[in-house]
mmCIF file of C-alpha atoms in Angstrom:
data_model
loop_
_atom_site.group_PDB
_atom_site.id
_atom_site.type_symbol
_atom_site.label_atom_id
_atom_site.label_comp_id
_atom_site.label_asym_id
_atom_site.label_seq_id
_atom_site.Cartn_x
_atom_site.Cartn_y
_atom_site.Cartn_z
ATOM 1 C CA MET A 1 -53.330 -81.899 6.083
ATOM 2 C CA ARG A 2 -51.352 -82.042 2.670
ATOM 3 C CA ILE A 3 -47.894 -84.025 3.859
ATOM 4 C CA CYS A 4 -44.973 -84.009 1.248
ATOM 5 C CA LEU A 5 -42.401 -87.604 3.023
ATOM 6 C CA LEU A 6 -39.273 -85.866 0.575
ATOM 7 C CA GLY A 7 -36.496 -88.793 -0.427
ATOM 8 C CA CYS A 8 -39.327 -92.350 -0.781
ATOM 9 C CA GLY A 9 -36.511 -94.974 0.925
ATOM 10 C CA SER A 10 -37.472 -97.853 3.595
ATOM 11 C CA ILE A 11 -37.810 -94.498 6.156
ATOM 12 C CA GLY A 12 -39.955 -91.941 3.694
ATOM 13 C CA LEU A 13 -42.540 -95.346 2.498
ATOM 14 C CA ARG A 14 -42.146 -96.467 7.159
ATOM 15 C CA LEU A 15 -43.832 -93.380 7.420
ATOM 16 C CA SER A 16 -46.027 -92.977 4.967
ATOM 17 C CA ARG A 17 -47.487 -96.154 6.117
ATOM 18 C CA CYS A 18 -47.817 -94.434 9.507
ATOM 19 C CA LEU A 19 -48.675 -91.676 8.756
ATOM 20 C CA SER A 20 -51.552 -93.211 6.450
ATOM 21 C CA GLU A 21 -52.206 -95.654 9.641
ATOM 22 C CA LEU A 22 -52.776 -92.516 11.704
ATOM 23 C CA GLY A 23 -55.142 -90.901 9.358
ATOM 24 C CA TYR A 24 -52.773 -89.172 7.174
ATOM 25 C CA ASN A 25 -54.010 -90.096 3.828
ATOM 26 C CA ASP A 26 -53.628 -86.024 1.403
ATOM 27 C CA LEU A 27 -49.762 -87.849 1.595
ATOM 28 C CA ILE A 28 -47.290 -86.459 -1.407
ATOM 29 C CA LEU A 29 -43.952 -88.793 -1.981
ATOM 30 C CA TYR A 30 -41.382 -87.330 -3.622
ATOM 31 C CA ASP A 31 -38.001 -89.730 -4.417
ATOM 32 C CA PRO A 32 -35.601 -88.762 -7.456
ATOM 33 C CA ALA A 33 -34.870 -92.007 -7.793
ATOM 34 C CA PRO A 34 -36.897 -94.197 -10.675
ATOM 35 C CA ALA A 35 -36.353 -98.126 -8.369
ATOM 36 C CA ALA A 36 -37.903 -95.269 -5.645
ATOM 37 C CA ARG A 37 -41.234 -94.852 -6.814
ATOM 38 C CA GLN A 38 -41.313 -97.680 -8.954
ATOM 39 C CA GLY A 39 -41.152 -100.102 -5.211
ATOM 40 C CA VAL A 40 -43.560 -96.756 -4.057
ATOM 41 C CA ALA A 41 -46.524 -97.458 -7.157
ATOM 42 C CA GLU A 42 -46.012 -101.449 -6.324
ATOM 43 C CA GLN A 43 -45.781 -101.129 -2.219
ATOM 44 C CA LEU A 44 -47.938 -98.377 -0.871
ATOM 45 C CA GLY A 45 -50.463 -98.121 -4.457
ATOM 46 C CA ARG A 46 -49.572 -94.102 -4.788
ATOM 47 C CA PRO A 47 -48.053 -92.560 -7.363
ATOM 48 C CA CYS A 48 -44.969 -90.533 -6.473
ATOM 49 C CA CYS A 49 -43.323 -87.224 -8.118
ATOM 50 C CA ALA A 50 -40.650 -87.143 -10.350
ATOM 51 C CA THR A 51 -39.724 -83.729 -9.789
ATOM 52 C CA LEU A 52 -39.681 -81.011 -7.153
ATOM 53 C CA GLU A 53 -42.178 -79.038 -9.127
ATOM 54 C CA GLU A 54 -44.247 -81.540 -9.327
ATOM 55 C CA VAL A 55 -44.652 -81.674 -5.317
ATOM 56 C CA TRP A 56 -44.529 -77.595 -4.945
ATOM 57 C CA ALA A 57 -47.673 -78.053 -7.851
ATOM 58 C CA GLN A 58 -49.345 -80.235 -5.338
ATOM 59 C CA GLU A 59 -48.819 -76.765 -2.103
ATOM 60 C CA PRO A 60 -48.375 -79.032 1.307
ATOM 61 C CA GLU A 61 -48.217 -78.001 3.961
ATOM 62 C CA VAL A 62 -45.421 -79.794 5.392
ATOM 63 C CA ALA A 63 -42.650 -81.044 4.421
ATOM 64 C CA LEU A 64 -40.168 -84.371 5.706
ATOM 65 C CA ILE A 65 -36.913 -84.913 4.698
ATOM 66 C CA THR A 66 -36.658 -88.986 4.393
ATOM 67 C CA SER A 67 -33.714 -89.429 2.651
ATOM 68 C CA PRO A 68 -29.659 -89.238 3.704
#
């Protein structure tokens, strides 16, 4: 299942780790803030989309909003 996390702050990072531990590795991460995207790359070693167009092009099946 392709899951999108919209927001990669502390909650998004934690949920990403939890989903990975449960075996969900087809994650699409998105955050408009450059600092958050850099944090994802450093902490999780995963790419993070900068635009919603990039996200929708990957055709997620589920989207979770993990930002205020």
